[in-house]
Coordinates of C-alpha atoms in Angstrom, one line a residue:
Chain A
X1 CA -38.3 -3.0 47.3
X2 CA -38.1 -2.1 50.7
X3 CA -38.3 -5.4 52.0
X4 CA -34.0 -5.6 52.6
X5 CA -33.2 -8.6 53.5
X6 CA -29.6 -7.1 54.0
X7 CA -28.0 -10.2 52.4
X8 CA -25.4 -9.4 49.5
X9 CA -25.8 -11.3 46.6
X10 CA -23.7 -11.1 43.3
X11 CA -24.3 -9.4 40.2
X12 CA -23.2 -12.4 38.0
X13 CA -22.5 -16.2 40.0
X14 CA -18.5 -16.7 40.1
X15 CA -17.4 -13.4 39.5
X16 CA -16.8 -11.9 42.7
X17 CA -16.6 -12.8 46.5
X18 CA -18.2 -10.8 48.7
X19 CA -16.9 -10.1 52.3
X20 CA -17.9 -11.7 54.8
X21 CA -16.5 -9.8 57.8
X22 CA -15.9 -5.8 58.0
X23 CA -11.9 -7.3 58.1
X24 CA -12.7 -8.9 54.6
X25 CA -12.0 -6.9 51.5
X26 CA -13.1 -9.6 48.8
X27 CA -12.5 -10.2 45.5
X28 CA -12.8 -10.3 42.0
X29 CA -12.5 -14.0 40.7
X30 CA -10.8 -15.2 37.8
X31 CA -9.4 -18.3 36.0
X32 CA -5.9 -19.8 35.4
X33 CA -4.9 -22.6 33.4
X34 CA -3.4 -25.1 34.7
X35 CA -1.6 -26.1 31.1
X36 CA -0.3 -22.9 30.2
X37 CA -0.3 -20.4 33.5
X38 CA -2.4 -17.7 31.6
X39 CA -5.1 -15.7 33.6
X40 CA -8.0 -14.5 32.5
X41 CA -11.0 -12.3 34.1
X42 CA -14.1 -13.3 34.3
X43 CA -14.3 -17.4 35.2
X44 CA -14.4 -19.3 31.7
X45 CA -14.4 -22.9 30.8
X46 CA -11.7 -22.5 27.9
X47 CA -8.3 -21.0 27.8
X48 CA -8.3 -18.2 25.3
X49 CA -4.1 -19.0 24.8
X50 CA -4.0 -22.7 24.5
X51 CA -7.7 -23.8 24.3
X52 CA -6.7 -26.1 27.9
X53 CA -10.1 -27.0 29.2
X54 CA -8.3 -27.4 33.0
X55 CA -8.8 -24.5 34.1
X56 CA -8.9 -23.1 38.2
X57 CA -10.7 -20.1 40.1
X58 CA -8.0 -17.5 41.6
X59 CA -8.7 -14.5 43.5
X60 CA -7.4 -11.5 41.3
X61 CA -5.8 -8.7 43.3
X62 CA -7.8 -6.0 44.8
X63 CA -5.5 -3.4 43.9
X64 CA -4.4 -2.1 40.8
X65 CA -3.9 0.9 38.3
X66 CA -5.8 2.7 35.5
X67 CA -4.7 2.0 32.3
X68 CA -7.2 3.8 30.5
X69 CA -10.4 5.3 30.7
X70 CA -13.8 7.1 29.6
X71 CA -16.8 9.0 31.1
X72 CA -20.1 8.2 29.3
X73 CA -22.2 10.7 28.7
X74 CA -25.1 9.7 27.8
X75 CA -27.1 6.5 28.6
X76 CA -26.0 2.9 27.1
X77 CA -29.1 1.4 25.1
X78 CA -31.1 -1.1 26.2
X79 CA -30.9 -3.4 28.5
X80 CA -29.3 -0.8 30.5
X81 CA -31.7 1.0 32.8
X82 CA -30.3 4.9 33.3
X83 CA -30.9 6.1 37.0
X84 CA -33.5 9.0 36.1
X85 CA -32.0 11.3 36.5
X86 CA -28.6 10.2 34.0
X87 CA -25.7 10.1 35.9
X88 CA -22.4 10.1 33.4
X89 CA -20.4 7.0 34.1
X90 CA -16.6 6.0 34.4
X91 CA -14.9 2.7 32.5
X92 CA -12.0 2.1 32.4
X93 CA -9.0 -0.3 32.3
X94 CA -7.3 -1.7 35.3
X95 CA -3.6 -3.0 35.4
X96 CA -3.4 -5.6 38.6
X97 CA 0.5 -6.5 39.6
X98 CA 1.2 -9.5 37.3
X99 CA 0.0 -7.7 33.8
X100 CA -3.4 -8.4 33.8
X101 CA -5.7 -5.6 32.4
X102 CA -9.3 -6.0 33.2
X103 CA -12.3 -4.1 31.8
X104 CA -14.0 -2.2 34.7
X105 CA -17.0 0.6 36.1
X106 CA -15.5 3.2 38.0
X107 CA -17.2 4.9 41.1
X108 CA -15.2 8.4 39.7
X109 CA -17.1 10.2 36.7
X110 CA -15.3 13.0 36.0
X111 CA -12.0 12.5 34.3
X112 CA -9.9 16.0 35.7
X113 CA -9.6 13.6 38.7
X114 CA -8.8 10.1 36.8
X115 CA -5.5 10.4 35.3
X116 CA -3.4 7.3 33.8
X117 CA -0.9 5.4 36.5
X118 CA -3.1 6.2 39.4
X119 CA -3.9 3.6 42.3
X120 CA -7.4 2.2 42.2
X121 CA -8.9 0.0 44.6
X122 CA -11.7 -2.5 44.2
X123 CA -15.1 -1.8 45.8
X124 CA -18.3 -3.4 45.7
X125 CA -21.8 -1.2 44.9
X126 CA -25.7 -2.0 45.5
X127 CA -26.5 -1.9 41.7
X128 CA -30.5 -2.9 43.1
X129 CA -32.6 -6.4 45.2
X130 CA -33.3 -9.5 43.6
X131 CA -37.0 -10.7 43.7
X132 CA -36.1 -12.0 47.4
X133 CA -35.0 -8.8 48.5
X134 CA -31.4 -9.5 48.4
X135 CA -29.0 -6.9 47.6
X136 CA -27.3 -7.2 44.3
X137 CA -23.3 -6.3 44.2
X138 CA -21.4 -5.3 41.6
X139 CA -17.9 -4.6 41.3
X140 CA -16.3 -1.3 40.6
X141 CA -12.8 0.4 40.9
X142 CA -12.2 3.9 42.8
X143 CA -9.4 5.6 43.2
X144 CA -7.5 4.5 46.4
X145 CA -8.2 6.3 49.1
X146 CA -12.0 7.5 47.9
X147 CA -14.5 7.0 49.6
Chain B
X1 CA -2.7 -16.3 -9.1
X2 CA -3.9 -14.3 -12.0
X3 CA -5.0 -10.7 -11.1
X4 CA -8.7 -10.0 -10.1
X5 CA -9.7 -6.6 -10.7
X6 CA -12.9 -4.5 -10.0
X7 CA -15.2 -3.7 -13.3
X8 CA -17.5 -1.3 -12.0
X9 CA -19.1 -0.1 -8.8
X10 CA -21.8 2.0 -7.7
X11 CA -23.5 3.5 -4.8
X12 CA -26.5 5.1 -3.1
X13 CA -26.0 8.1 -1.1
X14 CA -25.7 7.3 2.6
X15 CA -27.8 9.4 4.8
X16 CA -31.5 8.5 6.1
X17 CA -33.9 7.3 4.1
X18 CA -37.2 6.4 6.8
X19 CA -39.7 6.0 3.8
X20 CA -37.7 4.0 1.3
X21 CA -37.6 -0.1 1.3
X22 CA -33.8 -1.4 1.6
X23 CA -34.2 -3.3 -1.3
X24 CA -34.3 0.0 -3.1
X25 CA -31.8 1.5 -1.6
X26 CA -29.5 -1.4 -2.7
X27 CA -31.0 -1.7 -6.1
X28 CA -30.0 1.4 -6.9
X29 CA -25.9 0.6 -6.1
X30 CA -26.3 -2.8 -7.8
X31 CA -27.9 -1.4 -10.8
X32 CA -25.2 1.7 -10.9
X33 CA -22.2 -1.0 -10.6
X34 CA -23.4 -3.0 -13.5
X35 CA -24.2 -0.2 -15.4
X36 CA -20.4 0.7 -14.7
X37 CA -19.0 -2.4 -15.8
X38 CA -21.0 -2.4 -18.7
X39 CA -23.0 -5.9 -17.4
X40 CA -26.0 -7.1 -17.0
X41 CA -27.3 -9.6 -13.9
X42 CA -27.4 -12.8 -15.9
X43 CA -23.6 -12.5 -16.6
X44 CA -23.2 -12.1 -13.0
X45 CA -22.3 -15.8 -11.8
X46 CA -22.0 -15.3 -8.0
X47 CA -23.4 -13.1 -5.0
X48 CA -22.0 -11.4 -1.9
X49 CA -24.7 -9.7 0.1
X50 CA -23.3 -7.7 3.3
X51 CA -25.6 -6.5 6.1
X52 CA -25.3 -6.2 9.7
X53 CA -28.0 -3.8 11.7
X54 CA -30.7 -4.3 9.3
X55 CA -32.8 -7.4 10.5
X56 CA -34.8 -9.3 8.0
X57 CA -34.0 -13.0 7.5
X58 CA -33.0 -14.0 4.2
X59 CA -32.9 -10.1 2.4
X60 CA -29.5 -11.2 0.2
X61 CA -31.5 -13.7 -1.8
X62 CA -34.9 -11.7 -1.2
X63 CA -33.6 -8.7 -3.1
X64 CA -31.7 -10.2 -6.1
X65 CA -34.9 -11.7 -6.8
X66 CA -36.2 -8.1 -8.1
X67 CA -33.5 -7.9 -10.1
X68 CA -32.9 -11.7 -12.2
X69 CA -33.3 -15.1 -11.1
X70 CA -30.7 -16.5 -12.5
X71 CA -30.0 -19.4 -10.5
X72 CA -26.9 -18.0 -8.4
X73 CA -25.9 -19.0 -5.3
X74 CA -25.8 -15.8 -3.0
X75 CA -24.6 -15.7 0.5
X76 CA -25.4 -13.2 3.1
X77 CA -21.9 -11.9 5.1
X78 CA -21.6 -10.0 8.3
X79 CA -18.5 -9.8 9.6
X80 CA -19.6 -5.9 12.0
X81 CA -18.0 -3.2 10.7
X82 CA -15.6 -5.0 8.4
X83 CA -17.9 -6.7 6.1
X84 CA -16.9 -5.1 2.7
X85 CA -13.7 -6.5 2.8
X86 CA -14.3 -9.1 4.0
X87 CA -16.6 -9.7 1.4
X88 CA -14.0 -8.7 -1.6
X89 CA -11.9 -11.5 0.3
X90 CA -14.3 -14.0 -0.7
X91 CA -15.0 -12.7 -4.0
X92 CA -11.2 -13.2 -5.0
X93 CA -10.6 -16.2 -3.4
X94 CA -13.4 -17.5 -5.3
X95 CA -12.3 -16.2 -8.5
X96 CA -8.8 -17.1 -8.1
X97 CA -10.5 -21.1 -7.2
X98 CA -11.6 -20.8 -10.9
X99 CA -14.9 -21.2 -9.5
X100 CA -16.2 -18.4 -11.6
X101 CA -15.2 -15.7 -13.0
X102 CA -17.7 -12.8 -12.5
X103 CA -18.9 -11.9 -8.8
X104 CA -21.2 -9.5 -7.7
X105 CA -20.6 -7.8 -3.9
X106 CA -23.1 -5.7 -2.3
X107 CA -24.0 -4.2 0.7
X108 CA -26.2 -2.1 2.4
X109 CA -28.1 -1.6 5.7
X110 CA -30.9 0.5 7.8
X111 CA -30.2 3.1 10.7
X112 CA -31.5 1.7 13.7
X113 CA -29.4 3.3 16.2
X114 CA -26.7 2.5 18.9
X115 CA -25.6 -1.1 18.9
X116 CA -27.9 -2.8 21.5
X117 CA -26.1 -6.5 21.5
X118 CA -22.7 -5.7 21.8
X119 CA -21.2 -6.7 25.0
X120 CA -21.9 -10.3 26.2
X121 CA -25.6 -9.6 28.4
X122 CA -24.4 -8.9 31.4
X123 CA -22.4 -6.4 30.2
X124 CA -25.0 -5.2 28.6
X125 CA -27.2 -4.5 32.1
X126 CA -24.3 -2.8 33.2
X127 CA -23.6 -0.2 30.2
X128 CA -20.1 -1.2 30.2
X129 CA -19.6 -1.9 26.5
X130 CA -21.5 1.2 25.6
X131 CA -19.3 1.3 21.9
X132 CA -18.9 5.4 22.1
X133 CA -17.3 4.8 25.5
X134 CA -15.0 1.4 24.1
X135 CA -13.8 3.9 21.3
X136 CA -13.1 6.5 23.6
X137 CA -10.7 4.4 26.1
X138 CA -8.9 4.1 23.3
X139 CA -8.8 7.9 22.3
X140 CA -7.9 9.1 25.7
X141 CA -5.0 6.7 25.9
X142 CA -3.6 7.9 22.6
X143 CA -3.7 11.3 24.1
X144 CA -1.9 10.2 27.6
X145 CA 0.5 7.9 25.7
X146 CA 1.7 10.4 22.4
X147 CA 0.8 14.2 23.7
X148 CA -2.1 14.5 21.4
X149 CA -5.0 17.0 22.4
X150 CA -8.9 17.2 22.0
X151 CA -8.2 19.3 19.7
X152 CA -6.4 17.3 17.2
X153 CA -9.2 15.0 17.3
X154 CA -11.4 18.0 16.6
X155 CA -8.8 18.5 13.5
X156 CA -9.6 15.2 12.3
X157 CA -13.4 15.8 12.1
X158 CA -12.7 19.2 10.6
X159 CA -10.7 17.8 7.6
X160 CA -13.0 14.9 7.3
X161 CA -16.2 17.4 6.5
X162 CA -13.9 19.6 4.6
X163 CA -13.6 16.2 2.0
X164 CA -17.3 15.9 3.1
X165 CA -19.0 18.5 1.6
X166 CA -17.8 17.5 -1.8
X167 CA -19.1 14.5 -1.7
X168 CA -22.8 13.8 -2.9
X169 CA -22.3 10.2 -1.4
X170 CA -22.1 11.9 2.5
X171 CA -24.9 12.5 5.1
X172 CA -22.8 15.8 6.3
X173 CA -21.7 17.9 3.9
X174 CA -21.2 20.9 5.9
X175 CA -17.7 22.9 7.0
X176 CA -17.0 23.1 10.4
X177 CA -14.5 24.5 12.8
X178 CA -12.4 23.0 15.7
X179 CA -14.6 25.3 18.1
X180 CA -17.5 23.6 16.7
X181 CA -16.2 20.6 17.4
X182 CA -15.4 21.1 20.7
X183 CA -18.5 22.6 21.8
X184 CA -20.6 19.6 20.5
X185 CA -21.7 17.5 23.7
X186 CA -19.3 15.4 25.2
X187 CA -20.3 12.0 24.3
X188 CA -17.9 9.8 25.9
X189 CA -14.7 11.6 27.2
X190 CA -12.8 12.5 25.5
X191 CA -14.8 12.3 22.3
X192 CA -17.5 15.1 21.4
X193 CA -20.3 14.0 19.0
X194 CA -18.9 15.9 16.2
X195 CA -15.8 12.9 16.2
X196 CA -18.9 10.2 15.9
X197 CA -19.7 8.5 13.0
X198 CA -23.5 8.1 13.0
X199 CA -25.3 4.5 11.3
X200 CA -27.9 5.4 8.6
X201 CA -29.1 3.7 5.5
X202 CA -26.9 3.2 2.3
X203 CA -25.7 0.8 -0.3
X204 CA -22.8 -0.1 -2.1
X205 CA -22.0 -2.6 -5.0
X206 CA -18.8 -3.4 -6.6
X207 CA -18.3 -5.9 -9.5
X208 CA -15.7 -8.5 -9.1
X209 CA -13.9 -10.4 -11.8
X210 CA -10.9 -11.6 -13.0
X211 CA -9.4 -11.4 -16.3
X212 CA -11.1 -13.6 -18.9
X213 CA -13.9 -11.6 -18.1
X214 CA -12.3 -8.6 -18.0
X215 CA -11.0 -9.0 -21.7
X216 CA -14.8 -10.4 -22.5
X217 CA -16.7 -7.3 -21.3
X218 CA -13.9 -5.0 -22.5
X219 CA -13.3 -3.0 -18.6
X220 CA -11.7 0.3 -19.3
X221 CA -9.5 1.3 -16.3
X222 CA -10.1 -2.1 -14.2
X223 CA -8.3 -2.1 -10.9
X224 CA -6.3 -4.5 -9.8
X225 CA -7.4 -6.1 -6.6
X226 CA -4.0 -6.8 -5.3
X227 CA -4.3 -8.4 -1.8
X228 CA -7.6 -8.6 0.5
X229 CA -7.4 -9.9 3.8
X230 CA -9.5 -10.4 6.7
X231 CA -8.4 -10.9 10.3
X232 CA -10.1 -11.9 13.5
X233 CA -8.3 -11.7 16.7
X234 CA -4.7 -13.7 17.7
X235 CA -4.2 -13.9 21.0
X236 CA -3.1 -12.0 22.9
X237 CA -5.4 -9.6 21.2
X238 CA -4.5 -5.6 21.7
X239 CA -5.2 -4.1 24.8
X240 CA -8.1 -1.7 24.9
X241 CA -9.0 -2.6 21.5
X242 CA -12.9 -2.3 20.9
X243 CA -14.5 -5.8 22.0
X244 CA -16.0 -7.9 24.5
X245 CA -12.6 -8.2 26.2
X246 CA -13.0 -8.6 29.5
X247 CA -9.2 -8.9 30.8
X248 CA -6.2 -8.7 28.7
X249 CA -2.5 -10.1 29.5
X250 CA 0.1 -7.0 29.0
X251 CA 3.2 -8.9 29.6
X252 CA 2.6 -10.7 26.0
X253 CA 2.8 -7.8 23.7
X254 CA -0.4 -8.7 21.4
X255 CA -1.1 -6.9 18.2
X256 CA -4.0 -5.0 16.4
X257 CA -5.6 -6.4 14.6
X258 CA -5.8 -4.2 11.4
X259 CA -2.0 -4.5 12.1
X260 CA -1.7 -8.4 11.5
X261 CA -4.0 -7.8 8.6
X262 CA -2.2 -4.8 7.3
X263 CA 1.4 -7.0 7.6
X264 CA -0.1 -9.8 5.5
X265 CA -1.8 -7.8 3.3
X266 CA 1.7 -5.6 2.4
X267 CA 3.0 -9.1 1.8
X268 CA 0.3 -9.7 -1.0
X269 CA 0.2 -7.0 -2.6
X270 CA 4.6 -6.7 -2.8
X271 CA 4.4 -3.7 -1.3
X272 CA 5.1 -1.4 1.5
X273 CA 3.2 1.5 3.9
X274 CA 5.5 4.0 1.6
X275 CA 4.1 2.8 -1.8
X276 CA 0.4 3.7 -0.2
X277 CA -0.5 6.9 -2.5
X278 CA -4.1 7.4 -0.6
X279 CA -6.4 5.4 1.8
X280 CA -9.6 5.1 3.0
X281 CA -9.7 4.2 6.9
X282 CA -12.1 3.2 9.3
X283 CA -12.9 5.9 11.6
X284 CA -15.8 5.2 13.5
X285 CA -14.1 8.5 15.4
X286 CA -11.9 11.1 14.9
X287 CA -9.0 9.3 16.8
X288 CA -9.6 5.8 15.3
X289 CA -8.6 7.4 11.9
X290 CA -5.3 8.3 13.6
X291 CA -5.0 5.5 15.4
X292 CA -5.5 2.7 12.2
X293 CA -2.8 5.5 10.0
X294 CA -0.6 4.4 12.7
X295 CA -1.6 0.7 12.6
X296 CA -1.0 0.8 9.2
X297 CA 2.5 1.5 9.3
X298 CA 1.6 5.0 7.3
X299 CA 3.6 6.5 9.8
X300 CA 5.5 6.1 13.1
X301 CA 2.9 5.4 16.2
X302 CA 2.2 8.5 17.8
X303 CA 2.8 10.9 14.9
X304 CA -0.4 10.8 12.9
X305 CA -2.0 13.8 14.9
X306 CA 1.4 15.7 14.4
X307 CA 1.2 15.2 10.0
X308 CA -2.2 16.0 10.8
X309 CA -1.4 19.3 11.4
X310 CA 1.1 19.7 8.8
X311 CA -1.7 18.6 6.5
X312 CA 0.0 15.1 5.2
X313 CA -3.9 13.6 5.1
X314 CA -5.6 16.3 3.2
X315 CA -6.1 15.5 0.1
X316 CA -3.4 18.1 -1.3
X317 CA -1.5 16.2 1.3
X318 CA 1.3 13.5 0.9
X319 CA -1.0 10.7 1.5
X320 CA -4.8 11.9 1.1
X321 CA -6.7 9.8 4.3
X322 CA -10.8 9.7 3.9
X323 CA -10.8 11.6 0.6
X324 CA -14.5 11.1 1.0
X325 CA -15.1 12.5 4.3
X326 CA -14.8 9.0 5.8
X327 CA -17.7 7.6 7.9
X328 CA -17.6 10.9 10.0
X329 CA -19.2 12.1 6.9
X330 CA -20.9 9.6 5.1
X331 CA -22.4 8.1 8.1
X332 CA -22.0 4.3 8.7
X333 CA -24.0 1.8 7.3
X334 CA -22.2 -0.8 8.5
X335 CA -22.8 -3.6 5.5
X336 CA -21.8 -1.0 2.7
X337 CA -19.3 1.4 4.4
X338 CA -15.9 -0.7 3.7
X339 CA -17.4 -1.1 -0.2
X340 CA -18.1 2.6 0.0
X341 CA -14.3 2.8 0.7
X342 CA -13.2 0.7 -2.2
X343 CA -16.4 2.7 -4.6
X344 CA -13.8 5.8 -3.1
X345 CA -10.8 4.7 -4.0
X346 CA -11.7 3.3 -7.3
X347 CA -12.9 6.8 -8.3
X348 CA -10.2 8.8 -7.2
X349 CA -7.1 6.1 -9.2
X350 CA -10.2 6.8 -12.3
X351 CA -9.6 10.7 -11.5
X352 CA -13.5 10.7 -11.2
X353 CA -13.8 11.6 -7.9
X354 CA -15.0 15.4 -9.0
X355 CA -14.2 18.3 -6.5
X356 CA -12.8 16.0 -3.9
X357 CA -10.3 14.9 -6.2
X358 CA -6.8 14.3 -4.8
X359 CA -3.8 16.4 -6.0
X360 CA -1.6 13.5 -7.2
X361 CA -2.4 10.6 -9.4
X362 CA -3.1 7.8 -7.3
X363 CA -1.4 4.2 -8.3
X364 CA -1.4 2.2 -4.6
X365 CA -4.3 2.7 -2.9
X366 CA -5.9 1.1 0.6
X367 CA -9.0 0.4 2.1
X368 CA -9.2 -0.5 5.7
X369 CA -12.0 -1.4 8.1
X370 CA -12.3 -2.8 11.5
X371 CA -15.4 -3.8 13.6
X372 CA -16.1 -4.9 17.1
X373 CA -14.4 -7.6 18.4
X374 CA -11.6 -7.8 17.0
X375 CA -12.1 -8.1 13.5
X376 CA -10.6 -6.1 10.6
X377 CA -10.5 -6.3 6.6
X378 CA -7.3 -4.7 4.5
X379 CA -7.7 -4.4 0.8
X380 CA -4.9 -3.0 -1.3
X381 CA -6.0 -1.7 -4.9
X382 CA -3.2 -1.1 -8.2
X383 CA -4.2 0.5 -11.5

């Protein structure tokens, strides 16, 4: 650490695109099939609905609403590392325009100010550097308008 | 189909056990089940060994040789949380292929704490499938969706140790109140820890057979086995339900899956949610036992925390849920909790079931259990 390069790398290859400009919001990416239409978060080879192996990247809408969510309390097990000290965490559910529901962290961890139906916006977090001191992104969902 | 019924079962106490083998532990269910069909190993002619946490390679085989070698095959099942039935599943079919007529169906398994392998690894690094929080989602939504409060879950919990502490079988068999409940940590909102099940070590056997063998070892009170299914996930899968899921499509309406099983189970068995006289659900927490009433058609969706309250699921109630305290109580080992369900149910149609004894006599009774990703296991019982 300490040796930043600055550059942004992601979390997991093919699930997100960074920005590349302070205009550019990025996104999430996810897969369509070609057969059948149905969309699917995170990139996968197969589709889950008609087994098609044609399937294409899309870019999955930055904007959505929770659906449902939780606050964990105490620290996942291994090979999650907790921040020391634990932080509670938000999950939750996120409804894009179209009817896809995708499985998400939330920058928010206290639930009096999540509440069902509310706008969330997709934002991407330093979760730590690579061994080439790159930063690492992840991607996370906080209520529109949060900082 | 001739019927297959259940000759005898047996159990160990679940709770923790740090100094005594597994083997034992199991040993003591198997030899208790064939003691209550009146058997012995050698008429046994097949084995179903369930396990899922416990990590030793090859322990189904391992431990039947302490107690016969009688040439058997035996197979080792995990199917998560729903392994018992989907164990008794196998058992019938089997029977019912005239394979054999007498099966032996065990399990058991070894606190080792919170599922570490859950979500796919990246996941994983994250803490997104942290299971207390994957239950929870599903908890809070029930509250946004139906009205229900953290205090009905707190309900649930209460009733559960209120069956609980007559039950030798149980880890916790102490009262407690909705305040204590509430004032338990926040595990994962808006669960407290008092709504967890905990894992710990335990056993349960359950002899299968059908009814040559029945009339041959002269079963008193056999149950009838009258449908067992097991179901894995049909896509679309339910939204929020506890799994890997990473993205679900909500314009498809997809189904639970303790409901698909639950549908074709009904089918089975010829007959219906009303016909149920007392069940024994999963309820890894307190709203998960509301929630799978629900997905069991034992009521309308959103109403199980309401009857709750009017004290339908007691076990004075109209339809006693979790006689036994349920998982909440007992504790979860995961390979012997749905066959610590059916041990459950089998006692209470027997009138056996001691203190915790349910008010009316029980002719219909059910057995769910559902584990993560997607995979749940209905059994319906007759006497």
């Amino acid at each position: 650490m300490g040796n930043s390069t600055g550059k942004q790398v992601p979390f997991k290859e093919g699930m997100m695109k960074l920005p590349q400009s302070p205009s550019d919001k990025g996104y999430m990416v996810g897969s369509k099939c070609r057969k059948c239409g149905e969309q699917f978060f995170i990139r996968r080879e197969i589709c889950e609905n008609c087994q098609g192996r044609d399937l294409e990247d899309i870019a999955l809408s930055n904007k959505g609403k929770l659906y449902a969510f939780s606050v964990m309390y105490y620290p996942a097990p291994p090979p999650y590392k907790p921040p020391d000290p634990f932080v509670p965490f938000g999950l939750g559910w996120i409804e894009l325009p179209g009817g896809m529901v995708l499985y998400s962290l939330l920058t928010e961890n206290d639930p009096k100010k999540l509440k069902i139906g509310m706008e969330m916006e997709l934002t991407f977090e330093k979760f730590g550097e690579d061994k080439d001191g790159n930063d690492v992104m992840i991607c996370k969902f906080k209520p529109s308008g949060a900082n | 189909m001739s019927d297959v019924v259940i000759a005898g079962v047996g159990m160990h106490p679940f709770g923790r056990y740090p100094d005594k083998d597994p083997g034992d532990i199991a040993m003591e269910a198997i030899l208790k089940a064939l003691e209550d069909a009146n058997m012995n190993y050698h008429d046994i002619e097949f084995v179903l060994a369930g396990k899922v946490a416990f990590k030793k390679a090859g322990t189904g085989i391992d431990l039947m040789m302490k107690v016969g070698m009688t040439g058997v095959p035996i197979y080792q099942i995990n199917a998560m949380c729903a392994t018992g039935g989907a164990m008794l599943k196998l058992a019938r079919d089997a029977i019912n292929s005239g394979s054999c007529e007498v099966v032996l169906v065990y399990g058991f398994d070894k606190f080792k704490g919170m599922f570490d392998e859950l979500g796919d690894p990246w996941q994983n690094v994250l803490g997104m499938k942290a299971s207390p929080a994957a239950f929870a989602t599903v908890a809070q939504k029930y509250m946004n969706d139906y009205g229900a409060t953290e205090e009905d879950f707190a309900r649930v919990a209460v009733k559960a140790h209120k069956n609980g502490a007559n039950n030798p079988y149980a880890l916790f068999r102490n009262i407690i109140t909705v305040e204590d409940v509430l004032k338990s940590p926040m595990v994962a909102y808006p669960l407290h820890l008092y709504n967890f099940c905990t894992p710990d070590d335990g056993a349960a056997a359950a002899i299968v057979c059908g009814q040559k063998a029945a009339k041959k070892f002269n079963i008193r009170k056999p149950i009838t086995i009258a449908a067992t299914v097991m179901q894995t996930a049909q896509y679309p899968p339910s939204v929020v339900e506890p799994s890997n899921t990473y993205s679900v499509n909500l314009k498809v309406k997809g189904f639970s899956v303790t409901e698909l099983a639950a549908k074709k189970a009904y089918e089975m068995a010829g007959v219906g949610p009303k016909d149920i006289d007392l069940c024994e659900v999963q309820d890894t927490e307190s709203a998960h036992e509301l929630v799978h009433i629900e997905q069991l058609g034992l009521c309308k969706q959103g109403e199980a925390y309401k009857l709750l309250r009017e004290g339908v699921w007691d076990i004075t109630g109209r339809l006693p849920v979790n006689p036994s305290g349920g998982i909440q109580c007992k504790g979860e080992p995961p390979g012997a909790s749905g066959l610590g369900q059916v041990c459950e149910i089998v006692w209470q149609m027997r009138g056996q079931a001691g203190k915790r004894q349910i008010s009316r006599d029980p002719k219909v009774g059910l057995c769910q259990v559902f584990g993560w990703n997607h995979v749940a296991a209905v059994t319906i019982l007759k006497k």
